[in-house]
Short mmCIF file of C-alpha atoms in Angstrom, two decimals:
data_model
loop_
_atom_site.label_atom_id
_atom_site.label_comp_id
_atom_site.label_asym_id
_atom_site.label_seq_id
_atom_site.Cartn_x
_atom_site.Cartn_y
_atom_site.Cartn_z
CA MET A 1 -0.09 0.10 0.00
CA PRO A 2 2.36 3.42 -1.35
CA ARG A 3 1.91 6.21 0.80
CA GLU A 4 0.04 8.61 -0.37
CA ALA A 5 1.27 11.58 -2.76
CA GLU A 6 1.73 15.00 -1.19
CA PRO A 7 1.05 18.14 -3.42
CA SER A 8 4.16 19.38 -5.06
CA LEU A 9 5.44 22.90 -4.52
CA ASN A 10 4.23 23.76 -7.86
CA GLU A 11 1.11 22.32 -6.99
CA ARG A 12 0.80 24.07 -3.44
CA GLN A 13 2.24 27.68 -4.50
CA PHE A 14 -0.92 27.40 -7.02
CA VAL A 15 -3.62 27.26 -4.63
CA LEU A 16 -1.24 29.94 -2.27
CA GLN A 17 -0.83 32.38 -4.92
CA ALA A 18 -4.81 31.73 -6.02
CA LEU A 19 -5.99 32.25 -1.98
CA ARG A 20 -3.33 35.47 -2.19
CA GLU A 21 -6.04 36.28 -4.75
CA ASN A 22 -8.84 35.80 -2.94
CA LEU A 23 -9.55 32.74 -5.40
CA ARG A 24 -10.19 29.36 -4.93
CA LEU A 25 -9.62 26.67 -7.40
CA ASP A 26 -13.16 25.69 -7.50
CA GLY A 27 -14.22 29.46 -7.44
CA ARG A 28 -16.16 29.19 -3.91
CA PRO A 29 -16.22 32.55 -1.66
CA PHE A 30 -13.75 31.39 1.44
CA ASP A 31 -17.19 31.14 3.59
CA LYS A 32 -19.09 28.87 1.33
CA TYR A 33 -19.54 24.97 1.53
CA ARG A 34 -19.75 23.09 -1.57
CA PRO A 35 -23.08 21.97 -2.11
CA VAL A 36 -24.18 19.90 0.63
CA GLU A 37 -26.41 16.51 -0.20
CA LEU A 38 -28.35 13.89 2.01
CA ILE A 39 -29.89 10.54 1.04
CA PHE A 40 -31.55 8.50 3.64
CA GLY A 41 -31.14 5.07 2.73
CA GLU A 42 -34.34 2.39 3.04
CA GLN A 43 -33.59 1.20 6.96
CA TYR A 44 -34.30 3.65 9.62
CA GLY A 45 -30.60 5.41 10.44
CA VAL A 46 -28.87 4.52 7.17
CA VAL A 47 -27.94 8.31 5.64
CA GLU A 48 -25.48 9.08 3.11
CA VAL A 49 -24.06 12.73 3.32
CA SER A 50 -21.78 14.00 0.32
CA PHE A 51 -20.06 17.44 0.77
CA GLY A 52 -18.39 17.96 -3.34
CA LYS A 53 -16.78 15.14 -3.88
CA THR A 54 -16.27 13.81 0.11
CA LYS A 55 -18.63 11.29 0.96
CA ILE A 56 -19.60 9.85 4.12
CA LEU A 57 -22.04 6.75 4.67
CA ALA A 58 -23.30 6.54 8.77
CA LYS A 59 -25.06 3.70 9.81
CA THR A 60 -26.95 3.82 13.41
CA SER A 61 -28.12 0.49 15.23
CA ALA A 62 -29.12 -0.71 18.43
CA GLU A 63 -28.95 -3.66 20.82
CA LEU A 64 -29.61 -4.81 23.97
CA THR A 65 -26.87 -5.30 26.36
CA VAL A 66 -25.67 -5.23 30.43
CA PRO A 67 -24.69 -1.75 31.11
CA TYR A 68 -21.34 -0.93 32.66
CA VAL A 69 -20.57 -1.70 36.49
CA ASP A 70 -20.02 1.98 37.03
CA ARG A 71 -22.85 3.62 35.27
CA PRO A 72 -25.78 1.32 35.67
CA LEU A 73 -28.34 4.17 35.18
CA ASP A 74 -26.73 4.75 31.74
CA GLY A 75 -27.49 3.43 28.54
CA ILE A 76 -23.82 2.96 25.90
CA PHE A 77 -23.51 4.67 23.34
CA THR A 78 -20.17 4.37 20.39
CA ILE A 79 -19.24 6.52 17.66
CA ALA A 80 -17.31 4.22 15.70
CA THR A 81 -15.23 5.42 12.93
CA GLU A 82 -12.92 4.06 10.09
CA LEU A 83 -10.91 4.89 7.33
CA SER A 84 -10.90 1.98 5.10
CA PRO A 85 -9.05 1.57 1.98
CA MET A 86 -11.83 2.73 -0.20
CA THR A 87 -11.02 6.34 1.27
CA ALA A 88 -7.59 5.79 -0.38
CA PRO A 89 -5.22 2.88 -0.56
CA SER A 90 -2.52 4.51 1.86
CA PHE A 91 -5.16 3.54 4.86
CA GLU A 92 -4.75 0.37 5.89
CA VAL A 93 -7.36 -2.19 7.89
CA ASN A 94 -7.30 -2.26 11.21
CA ARG A 95 -3.93 0.43 11.96
CA PRO A 96 -5.71 3.68 12.79
CA THR A 97 -3.97 6.65 11.08
CA GLU A 98 -3.85 9.93 12.89
CA THR A 99 -6.93 11.67 10.78
CA GLU A 100 -8.98 8.65 11.90
CA VAL A 101 -7.47 9.47 15.31
CA LEU A 102 -8.66 13.13 15.23
CA LEU A 103 -11.96 11.94 13.25
CA SER A 104 -13.34 9.91 16.38
CA ARG A 105 -11.89 12.05 19.14
CA LEU A 106 -13.80 15.37 17.26
CA LEU A 107 -16.83 13.67 17.00
CA GLU A 108 -16.79 12.27 20.15
CA LYS A 109 -16.59 15.36 22.08
CA THR A 110 -19.11 16.94 19.77
CA VAL A 111 -21.84 14.61 19.77
CA ARG A 112 -21.26 12.04 22.99
CA ARG A 113 -19.94 14.43 25.42
CA SER A 114 -22.26 17.68 24.36
CA GLY A 115 -24.82 14.97 25.96
CA ALA A 116 -26.53 14.92 22.14
CA LEU A 117 -28.43 11.59 22.97
CA ASP A 118 -30.12 10.97 26.16
CA THR A 119 -28.23 8.00 27.65
CA GLU A 120 -30.03 7.59 30.45
CA SER A 121 -32.77 7.27 28.36
CA LEU A 122 -31.56 4.06 26.63
CA CYS A 123 -31.07 1.88 30.43
CA LEU A 124 -34.28 0.14 30.59
CA VAL A 125 -33.91 -2.32 33.54
CA ALA A 126 -30.87 -0.47 35.72
CA GLY A 127 -27.96 -2.68 36.20
CA GLN A 128 -29.14 -5.02 34.00
CA LYS A 129 -30.10 -4.31 30.75
CA CYS A 130 -29.65 -1.46 28.18
CA TRP A 131 -29.50 -0.36 24.94
CA SER A 132 -26.10 -0.01 23.07
CA VAL A 133 -26.32 2.03 20.36
CA ARG A 134 -23.54 2.22 17.94
CA VAL A 135 -23.06 4.81 14.86
CA ASP A 136 -20.67 3.28 12.27
CA VAL A 137 -19.12 6.30 10.32
CA HIS A 138 -17.73 4.74 6.59
CA VAL A 139 -15.98 7.26 4.83
CA LEU A 140 -16.40 6.21 1.32
CA SER A 141 -14.48 8.85 -0.43
CA HIS A 142 -11.86 11.88 0.92
CA ASP A 143 -12.25 15.25 -0.22
CA GLY A 144 -11.32 17.54 2.45
CA ASP A 145 -13.42 18.36 4.96
CA LEU A 146 -14.71 15.45 6.80
CA THR A 147 -15.47 16.42 10.49
CA ASP A 148 -18.39 18.85 9.26
CA ALA A 149 -19.76 15.95 6.72
CA ALA A 150 -19.32 13.41 9.61
CA CYS A 151 -20.39 15.08 11.98
CA LEU A 152 -23.15 15.88 9.74
CA ALA A 153 -24.03 11.97 8.81
CA VAL A 154 -23.47 11.25 12.18
CA VAL A 155 -26.67 13.38 13.96
CA ALA A 156 -28.82 12.80 10.53
CA ALA A 157 -28.16 8.85 11.14
CA LEU A 158 -29.00 9.00 15.01
CA ARG A 159 -32.25 11.31 14.73
CA HIS A 160 -33.33 9.37 11.63
CA PHE A 161 -32.83 6.19 13.55
CA ARG A 162 -35.49 4.27 15.44
CA LYS A 163 -35.24 1.79 17.50
CA PRO A 164 -37.47 -1.13 18.64
CA ASP A 165 -40.53 -0.40 21.08
CA THR A 166 -39.96 -2.14 24.32
CA SER A 167 -42.67 -2.58 27.50
CA ILE A 168 -42.47 -3.81 30.88
CA GLU A 169 -45.01 -5.19 33.08
CA GLY A 170 -44.58 -7.04 36.52
CA GLY A 171 -40.94 -6.90 36.02
CA LEU A 172 -41.17 -8.46 32.51
CA LEU A 173 -39.31 -6.82 29.81
CA THR A 174 -40.41 -7.28 26.24
CA VAL A 175 -38.90 -6.02 23.03
CA TYR A 176 -41.53 -6.24 20.33
CA THR A 177 -40.21 -6.97 16.68
CA PRO A 178 -41.02 -4.16 13.71
CA ALA A 179 -44.03 -5.90 12.71
CA GLU A 180 -45.49 -6.01 16.29
CA ARG A 181 -45.16 -2.24 16.73
CA GLU A 182 -43.89 0.47 14.91
CA PRO A 183 -39.88 1.02 16.34
CA VAL A 184 -39.50 4.33 18.27
CA PRO A 185 -36.71 7.62 17.79
CA LEU A 186 -33.90 7.88 20.20
CA SER A 187 -34.25 10.48 22.96
CA TRP A 188 -32.64 13.36 21.43
CA LEU A 189 -31.96 16.95 23.06
CA HIS A 190 -29.96 18.73 21.01
CA SER A 191 -28.48 18.98 17.44
CA PRO A 192 -23.96 19.82 17.39
CA PHE A 193 -22.85 20.66 14.09
CA CYS A 194 -18.91 20.77 13.34
CA VAL A 195 -17.82 23.56 11.77
CA THR A 196 -13.91 23.54 10.54
CA TRP A 197 -12.15 26.66 9.84
CA SER A 198 -8.72 26.55 7.49
CA PHE A 199 -6.45 29.34 8.33
CA TYR A 200 -3.78 30.16 5.89
CA GLY A 201 -0.79 32.72 5.70
CA ASP A 202 1.64 33.68 7.97
CA GLN A 203 -0.44 34.97 10.95
CA GLY A 204 -3.32 32.60 9.71
CA GLU A 205 -5.44 35.90 8.83
CA MET A 206 -7.24 34.20 5.81
CA ALA A 207 -10.17 31.70 7.38
CA LEU A 208 -11.62 29.42 4.69
CA LEU A 209 -14.80 27.37 5.53
CA ASP A 210 -14.65 23.55 3.97
CA ALA A 211 -11.58 23.37 2.29
CA THR A 212 -10.93 20.63 -0.19
CA LEU A 213 -8.39 18.33 -0.02
CA SER A 214 -5.73 20.50 -2.08
CA GLU A 215 -6.52 23.14 0.29
CA GLU A 216 -6.03 21.24 3.44
CA HIS A 217 -2.35 20.32 2.48
CA VAL A 218 -1.41 23.48 2.20
CA ARG A 219 -2.79 25.30 5.24
CA VAL A 220 -0.86 26.25 8.22
CA GLY A 221 -3.66 25.14 10.74
CA SER A 222 -7.48 24.86 11.20
CA CYS A 223 -10.28 25.55 13.85
CA THR A 224 -12.96 23.11 14.65
CA ILE A 225 -16.12 24.50 16.55
CA SER A 226 -18.95 22.08 17.54
CA MET A 227 -21.90 24.04 18.77
CA ASN A 228 -25.90 23.62 18.23
CA ARG A 229 -28.71 25.97 16.51
CA HIS A 230 -28.87 28.02 20.09
CA GLY A 231 -24.91 28.97 19.74
CA GLU A 232 -24.42 27.59 22.96
CA ILE A 233 -20.40 25.71 21.74
CA CYS A 234 -20.01 22.16 22.29
CA GLN A 235 -16.35 22.23 21.81
CA ILE A 236 -13.56 24.21 20.27
CA ALA A 237 -10.58 22.20 18.91
CA LYS A 238 -7.65 24.54 17.22
CA LEU A 239 -4.56 21.40 17.46
CA GLY A 240 -1.57 23.49 16.93
CA GLY A 241 -0.51 24.86 13.84
CA THR A 242 -0.04 28.42 13.22
CA PRO A 243 -1.23 30.77 16.22
CA VAL A 244 -4.67 32.84 15.26
CA ASP A 245 -5.84 36.26 16.35
CA ALA A 246 -8.09 35.93 18.71
CA VAL A 247 -10.45 38.67 17.65
CA ALA A 248 -10.04 37.36 14.39
CA LEU A 249 -11.49 33.56 16.01
CA LEU A 250 -14.25 35.37 17.44
CA GLN A 251 -15.90 36.57 14.28
CA CYS A 252 -15.54 32.61 13.00
CA THR A 253 -17.31 31.24 15.62
CA ASN A 254 -20.01 34.03 14.80
CA VAL A 255 -20.13 32.97 11.41
CA ALA A 256 -19.99 29.40 12.71
CA LEU A 257 -23.22 30.13 13.92
CA VAL A 258 -24.94 31.35 10.61
CA LYS A 259 -23.73 27.45 9.44
CA VAL A 260 -24.74 26.12 12.54
CA LYS A 261 -27.98 27.36 11.93
CA ASP A 262 -28.36 26.70 8.05
CA PHE A 263 -26.91 23.10 8.85
CA SER A 264 -30.14 22.53 11.52
CA ALA A 265 -32.47 24.05 9.39
CA PHE A 266 -31.43 22.38 6.34
CA LEU A 267 -31.61 18.52 8.56
CA ASP A 268 -35.15 19.25 9.81
CA ARG A 269 -35.89 19.71 6.21
CA LYS A 270 -34.77 16.26 5.15
CA LEU A 271 -35.75 14.72 7.92
CA ALA A 272 -39.25 16.25 7.35
CA GLU A 273 -39.33 15.35 3.57
CA ASP A 274 -38.05 11.65 4.57
CA ALA A 275 -41.30 10.89 6.89
CA LYS A 276 -43.73 12.25 4.66
CA ARG A 277 -42.83 9.67 2.03
CA ARG A 278 -42.77 6.97 4.89
CA ASP A 279 -46.42 8.13 5.94
CA LYS A 280 -47.84 6.14 3.15
CA GLY A 281 -51.47 6.58 3.79
CA GLY A 282 -51.09 9.24 6.95
CA LEU A 283 -51.11 6.06 9.40
CA MET A 284 -47.77 7.10 11.19
CA ALA A 285 -49.93 8.86 13.82
CA GLU A 286 -51.91 6.13 14.80
CA LEU A 287 -48.98 3.55 14.30
CA SER A 288 -46.83 5.23 16.60
CA ALA A 289 -46.90 4.11 20.34
CA GLU A 290 -44.58 6.76 21.11
CA ASN A 291 -45.84 9.06 24.37
CA ASP A 292 -45.53 12.94 23.86
CA ARG A 293 -42.81 14.52 26.45
CA MET B 1 -38.93 -4.22 2.75
CA THR B 2 -40.23 -6.16 -0.74
CA ALA B 3 -36.93 -8.51 -1.02
CA THR B 4 -38.13 -8.84 -4.73
CA THR B 5 -36.63 -5.76 -6.31
CA ALA B 6 -34.70 -5.75 -9.41
CA PRO B 7 -31.14 -5.51 -9.63
CA GLU B 8 -29.44 -2.28 -10.24
CA ALA B 9 -26.30 -0.42 -10.56
CA LYS B 10 -24.26 2.65 -10.70
CA LEU B 11 -20.74 2.72 -12.21
CA GLN B 12 -17.87 4.93 -10.91
CA VAL B 13 -19.48 6.10 -7.80
CA LEU B 14 -16.40 7.15 -6.02
CA PRO B 15 -14.03 9.75 -7.52
CA ARG B 16 -11.03 8.88 -5.98
CA ALA B 17 -10.66 5.38 -6.36
CA ASP B 18 -9.50 3.69 -9.85
CA GLY B 19 -13.52 1.84 -9.94
CA SER B 20 -16.31 2.02 -8.12
CA ALA B 21 -19.76 0.46 -8.06
CA LYS B 22 -23.05 0.69 -5.75
CA PHE B 23 -24.92 -2.21 -6.56
CA SER B 24 -28.15 -3.66 -5.27
CA SER B 25 -29.99 -6.69 -5.30
CA ALA B 26 -32.81 -8.22 -3.51
CA GLY B 27 -32.65 -5.88 -0.39
CA TYR B 28 -28.88 -5.69 -0.42
CA THR B 29 -26.82 -2.97 -1.58
CA VAL B 30 -22.80 -3.00 -1.92
CA ILE B 31 -20.78 -0.51 -2.78
CA GLY B 32 -17.44 -1.43 -3.71
CA SER B 33 -14.02 0.50 -5.18
CA VAL B 34 -11.48 -1.05 -6.66
CA ASN B 35 -7.72 0.13 -6.56
CA GLY B 36 -4.85 -1.41 -8.89
CA PRO B 37 -2.79 -2.50 -10.10
CA ILE B 38 -1.01 -0.85 -7.36
CA GLU B 39 2.17 -1.51 -5.44
CA ALA B 40 2.05 -4.50 -3.27
CA GLN B 41 3.47 -4.46 0.14
CA ARG B 42 6.80 -6.94 0.32
CA ARG B 43 4.64 -9.41 2.62
CA ASP B 44 1.71 -8.96 0.50
CA GLU B 45 4.05 -9.67 -3.32
CA HIS B 46 4.01 -12.91 -5.36
CA ALA B 47 6.85 -12.74 -7.62
CA TYR B 48 4.53 -14.00 -10.63
CA GLU B 49 1.46 -12.54 -10.24
CA ALA B 50 -0.69 -9.88 -8.61
CA HIS B 51 -2.10 -10.10 -5.26
CA VAL B 52 -5.79 -9.85 -5.29
CA ASP B 53 -6.93 -8.32 -2.23
CA VAL B 54 -10.44 -8.44 -0.76
CA ILE B 55 -11.67 -6.52 1.96
CA VAL B 56 -15.17 -6.71 2.98
CA ARG B 57 -16.40 -4.83 5.49
CA PRO B 58 -20.12 -4.96 7.37
CA ALA B 59 -22.51 -1.81 7.90
CA ALA B 60 -22.66 -1.69 11.39
CA GLY B 61 -20.39 -3.68 13.82
CA VAL B 62 -16.48 -5.00 12.95
CA GLY B 63 -16.11 -7.73 11.01
CA GLY B 64 -15.46 -11.19 12.03
CA THR B 65 -14.53 -14.82 10.91
CA ARG B 66 -17.81 -14.52 8.53
CA GLU B 67 -16.10 -12.01 6.59
CA ARG B 68 -12.75 -13.48 6.05
CA HIS B 69 -14.45 -16.23 5.44
CA LEU B 70 -16.14 -14.03 2.60
CA GLU B 71 -13.74 -12.48 1.95
CA SER B 72 -11.81 -15.95 1.10
CA ILE B 73 -14.48 -17.08 -1.04
CA LEU B 74 -14.26 -13.69 -3.21
CA GLN B 75 -10.54 -13.59 -3.23
CA SER B 76 -10.01 -17.22 -4.96
CA SER B 77 -13.24 -16.81 -7.64
CA LEU B 78 -11.72 -13.46 -8.44
CA ALA B 79 -7.72 -14.17 -8.91
CA GLN B 80 -9.38 -16.63 -11.34
CA LEU B 81 -10.93 -13.79 -13.50
CA ILE B 82 -8.49 -10.91 -13.37
CA LEU B 83 -4.92 -12.02 -15.66
CA VAL B 84 -2.94 -11.91 -11.94
CA LYS B 85 -0.12 -13.23 -14.18
CA ASN B 86 0.18 -9.56 -16.01
CA PHE B 87 0.75 -7.63 -13.11
CA PRO B 88 4.10 -9.82 -11.33
CA ARG B 89 4.59 -7.93 -7.82
CA HIS B 90 1.49 -5.53 -7.49
CA LEU B 91 -1.53 -5.55 -6.39
CA ILE B 92 -5.24 -5.04 -6.50
CA GLN B 93 -7.11 -4.35 -4.10
CA ILE B 94 -10.93 -4.62 -3.82
CA VAL B 95 -13.10 -2.94 -1.03
CA LEU B 96 -16.70 -4.06 -0.98
CA GLN B 97 -18.58 -2.02 1.63
CA VAL B 98 -21.83 -3.48 2.36
CA GLU B 99 -24.61 -0.56 2.74
CA GLU B 100 -27.76 -2.12 3.65
CA THR B 101 -29.61 -5.48 4.16
CA PRO B 102 -32.52 -6.65 4.11
CA GLU B 103 -33.98 -6.55 7.52
CA ASN B 104 -36.52 -9.48 9.19
CA ASP B 105 -39.51 -7.16 10.34
CA TYR B 106 -40.14 -10.99 12.52
CA ALA B 107 -37.59 -10.38 14.25
CA ASN B 108 -35.15 -8.22 16.41
CA ALA B 109 -31.48 -9.06 14.78
CA LYS B 110 -28.40 -8.88 16.71
CA LEU B 111 -26.89 -5.94 14.76
CA VAL B 112 -23.41 -5.12 16.98
CA GLN B 113 -21.71 -8.64 16.13
CA ALA B 114 -22.13 -8.05 12.67
CA SER B 115 -22.90 -11.31 10.76
CA LEU B 116 -22.76 -11.85 7.21
CA ASN B 117 -23.28 -14.63 5.21
CA PHE B 118 -24.24 -16.90 2.09
CA PRO B 119 -26.75 -14.69 0.63
CA ILE B 120 -24.80 -11.21 0.07
CA LEU B 121 -22.24 -13.38 -1.38
CA PRO B 122 -23.66 -12.71 -4.94
CA ALA B 123 -24.24 -8.96 -4.78
CA LEU B 124 -20.64 -9.09 -3.45
CA LEU B 125 -19.25 -10.38 -6.27
CA GLN B 126 -21.63 -8.41 -8.90
CA THR B 127 -19.84 -5.27 -7.25
CA ALA B 128 -16.92 -6.92 -7.40
CA VAL B 129 -17.05 -7.83 -10.78
CA LEU B 130 -19.10 -3.59 -12.01
CA ALA B 131 -15.86 -2.59 -9.88
CA LEU B 132 -13.54 -4.49 -11.96
CA LEU B 133 -14.49 -3.72 -15.07
CA SER B 134 -15.12 0.34 -13.68
CA ALA B 135 -11.35 0.53 -13.04
CA SER B 136 -10.57 -1.55 -16.58
CA VAL B 137 -8.69 -4.36 -14.83
CA PRO B 138 -7.87 -6.80 -17.43
CA MET B 139 -9.88 -10.09 -16.99
CA ARG B 140 -9.95 -13.30 -18.24
CA ALA B 141 -14.15 -13.41 -18.78
CA THR B 142 -16.48 -11.67 -16.72
CA ALA B 143 -19.38 -13.16 -14.24
CA THR B 144 -23.01 -13.60 -12.78
CA ALA B 145 -23.83 -15.53 -9.48
CA SER B 146 -27.44 -15.63 -8.10
CA PHE B 147 -28.82 -16.90 -4.91
CA VAL B 148 -31.11 -20.13 -4.87
CA ALA B 149 -32.74 -21.66 -1.91
CA VAL B 150 -34.77 -25.11 -1.35
CA LEU B 151 -37.77 -24.61 0.54
CA SER B 152 -39.89 -27.31 1.56
CA GLN B 153 -43.97 -26.20 1.76
CA ASP B 154 -46.74 -28.79 2.32
CA GLY B 155 -43.96 -31.31 1.98
CA THR B 156 -42.64 -30.61 -1.59
CA ASN B 157 -39.65 -29.35 -2.38
CA LYS B 158 -39.40 -25.59 -4.52
CA VAL B 159 -36.10 -24.11 -5.82
CA VAL B 160 -36.68 -20.65 -5.48
CA VAL B 161 -34.41 -17.40 -6.10
CA ASP B 162 -33.86 -14.56 -4.20
CA PRO B 163 -36.03 -15.31 -1.12
CA PRO B 164 -36.88 -12.94 1.52
CA PRO B 165 -35.09 -13.53 4.81
CA ARG B 166 -37.63 -14.97 6.45
CA ASP B 167 -37.53 -18.23 3.79
CA ILE B 168 -33.85 -18.12 4.21
CA GLU B 169 -34.06 -19.31 8.12
CA THR B 170 -36.65 -21.70 7.11
CA ALA B 171 -35.35 -23.01 4.03
CA ARG B 172 -34.02 -26.98 3.72
CA SER B 173 -30.98 -25.70 2.10
CA VAL B 174 -29.43 -22.51 0.03
CA HIS B 175 -26.72 -22.55 -2.70
CA VAL B 176 -24.39 -19.62 -4.20
CA LEU B 177 -23.83 -20.31 -7.80
CA ALA B 178 -21.97 -18.05 -10.31
CA PHE B 179 -20.80 -18.67 -13.81
CA THR B 180 -18.47 -16.69 -15.81
CA SER B 181 -19.22 -15.04 -19.49
CA HIS B 182 -18.21 -18.56 -21.11
CA ASP B 183 -20.86 -20.34 -19.41
CA GLU B 184 -17.96 -22.09 -17.00
CA LEU B 185 -19.24 -23.04 -13.47
CA LEU B 186 -17.28 -20.10 -10.93
CA LEU B 187 -17.92 -21.23 -7.60
CA ALA B 188 -20.72 -23.00 -6.05
CA GLU B 189 -20.85 -22.66 -2.32
CA SER B 190 -24.06 -24.67 -0.77
CA GLU B 191 -25.81 -24.90 3.04
CA GLY B 192 -27.78 -27.43 4.51
CA ASP B 193 -29.45 -30.93 3.65
CA PHE B 194 -30.36 -31.52 -0.08
CA THR B 195 -29.79 -34.63 -2.48
CA VAL B 196 -28.34 -34.42 -6.38
CA LYS B 197 -31.33 -34.18 -7.98
CA GLU B 198 -32.18 -31.36 -5.85
CA TRP B 199 -28.65 -29.49 -6.98
CA ASP B 200 -28.98 -30.45 -10.46
CA ASP B 201 -32.21 -28.68 -9.95
CA VAL B 202 -30.74 -25.66 -8.48
CA TYR B 203 -27.59 -25.46 -11.23
CA ASP B 204 -30.26 -25.58 -13.50
CA THR B 205 -32.15 -22.95 -12.60
CA ALA B 206 -28.79 -20.69 -11.47
CA LYS B 207 -27.94 -21.22 -14.80
CA ARG B 208 -31.03 -20.28 -16.22
CA ILE B 209 -30.40 -17.09 -15.08
CA CYS B 210 -26.22 -16.14 -15.19
CA CYS B 211 -25.93 -17.92 -18.17
CA GLN B 212 -29.08 -16.73 -20.66
CA SER B 213 -27.30 -15.34 -24.63
CA GLY B 214 -28.65 -11.74 -23.78
CA GLY B 215 -29.89 -11.28 -27.59
CA ALA B 216 -32.89 -10.59 -28.29
CA LYS B 217 -35.32 -14.20 -28.74
CA THR B 218 -38.42 -14.60 -30.71
CA GLY B 219 -41.67 -16.22 -31.16
CA ILE B 220 -42.35 -19.65 -28.51
CA GLU B 221 -39.06 -19.00 -27.32
CA MET B 222 -39.60 -15.78 -25.60
CA GLU B 223 -43.33 -16.50 -24.30
CA LEU B 224 -41.37 -19.72 -22.78
CA ASP B 225 -38.96 -17.35 -21.57
CA ASP B 226 -41.68 -14.84 -20.16
CA ALA B 227 -43.03 -17.77 -18.10
CA GLY B 228 -39.77 -18.50 -16.28
CA ASP B 229 -38.88 -17.42 -13.06
CA ASN B 230 -39.28 -13.44 -13.70
CA GLY B 231 -37.24 -13.28 -16.28
CA LEU B 232 -34.00 -12.20 -14.53
CA ASP B 233 -31.41 -12.12 -16.92
CA MET B 234 -27.71 -10.93 -15.10
CA ARG B 235 -25.89 -11.21 -18.02
CA ARG B 236 -27.99 -9.10 -19.66
CA PHE B 237 -27.95 -6.72 -16.63
CA LEU B 238 -24.19 -6.81 -16.36
CA ARG B 239 -23.90 -5.59 -20.32
CA SER B 240 -26.91 -3.13 -19.86
CA ALA B 241 -24.90 -1.48 -17.01
CA VAL B 242 -21.63 -1.28 -18.77
CA GLU B 243 -22.95 -0.08 -22.12
CA THR B 244 -24.84 3.04 -19.74
CA LYS B 245 -21.95 4.20 -18.34
CA VAL B 246 -19.63 3.71 -21.61
CA GLU B 247 -22.69 5.53 -23.16
CA ALA B 248 -22.74 8.57 -20.51
CA ASP B 249 -18.81 9.20 -20.82
CA LEU B 250 -18.65 8.83 -24.89
CA HIS B 251 -21.76 11.53 -24.77
CA TRP B 252 -18.90 14.18 -26.11
CA LYS B 253 -18.42 12.82 -28.81
#
């Protein structure tokens, strides 16, 4: 498996010189995303997200297990990220690269640690039975800005997912199959999204949104801001690179909020469209066993 | 979800891989990418032929022994098709990512421990062949595959093509057969109890699906053909998928 070819000196100069002249190779403004596409699968919890040539597939699944001994009241929620050789032949199976570690770490911080999914609601019998929800993130094609695309895919997959309905009567736990009872959605608290800025120039004075792979190769630093549409910041990661002016960073968070609101509205619209498509004959409201919160 | 969906394929779906294909049939959706011939690692290097590396990745959970088993079956079949002797010390890497598998509405599946099995094998093989065609890897022949089960209903045995997941559980035996474009048997995997007579029936059914001549049929022959099992013709399907892609690519001419 060969190493990924690094961009040549000429390529670097070309991208950088264009940026200095306020141009991007694909002609986008600096603070604009590539066209975002989101397609839900036939099953619940399967979603394919693409940002231009970056393509991500996320699949959510749930299983009954025993909760961790130190957290008897919480369900289990994991996000599994693995970059396969499908992404690029330089990735190997079962050998995580830096890209992969950073991606899973950021997703973990954004979605899991911010409490987007109510893990307590996944517990069925304290200390004995709980749901284990797992999201598998598959990167099909990598053309930059993996974090933002993967985060959107994970949040979309979790919000689209339905777990089997359960009931407890006299200490007897029953899990209903999809044929018996319509599956229920997860208890979702807020939708965080990632917005990644890439910095260019000696002092990192130029900031770009949604950098492509060639732009990512020549950046001097990057900063990932995760927040929800209420402007609540879940995490900010600026891992090394050239120091960036604090005021510029504040400006970045302001723009990020606008983008997060766009993502949120986009996802709500897509979910509503999908619900409408599945709701054949308007029977969904009657089939649903879900109680209002 | 109904299991009897017609097969669908799309070529060159991933921009960065040498070749890629998305294939869906009978509720299974698989996306495959091919990179090659590329430099092989020292441990995979063969002095006289290319190493064919097949990686099967389940949609949920980590792959286990079942995936490794499928990989080894696919690896040996595909190495027969690809002209491996043309590329000594090279690697042809085939990654097959399962996207969707049909769900059984009457049982809650254990998902975290991934368990792919025989029913998905034809979809995997078909995706691999399509992706190899899309990557223009030189091949001896193309291949088509089918999944056939023998169901016992009211004491009589019935040969069914692509049965729904519920019937697979109760089937007496399941078979995966693949044929090359020269009508040669490439792969025959079976599971369950069956007699030689049953296997012959299965073989005939699978051969009818995989090895139809593909040309236009006329008169009585066509009528007879339509009366058969839903007229599934994998070879014509494979050809039309590639033809559509070539037509779209040469649109500028």
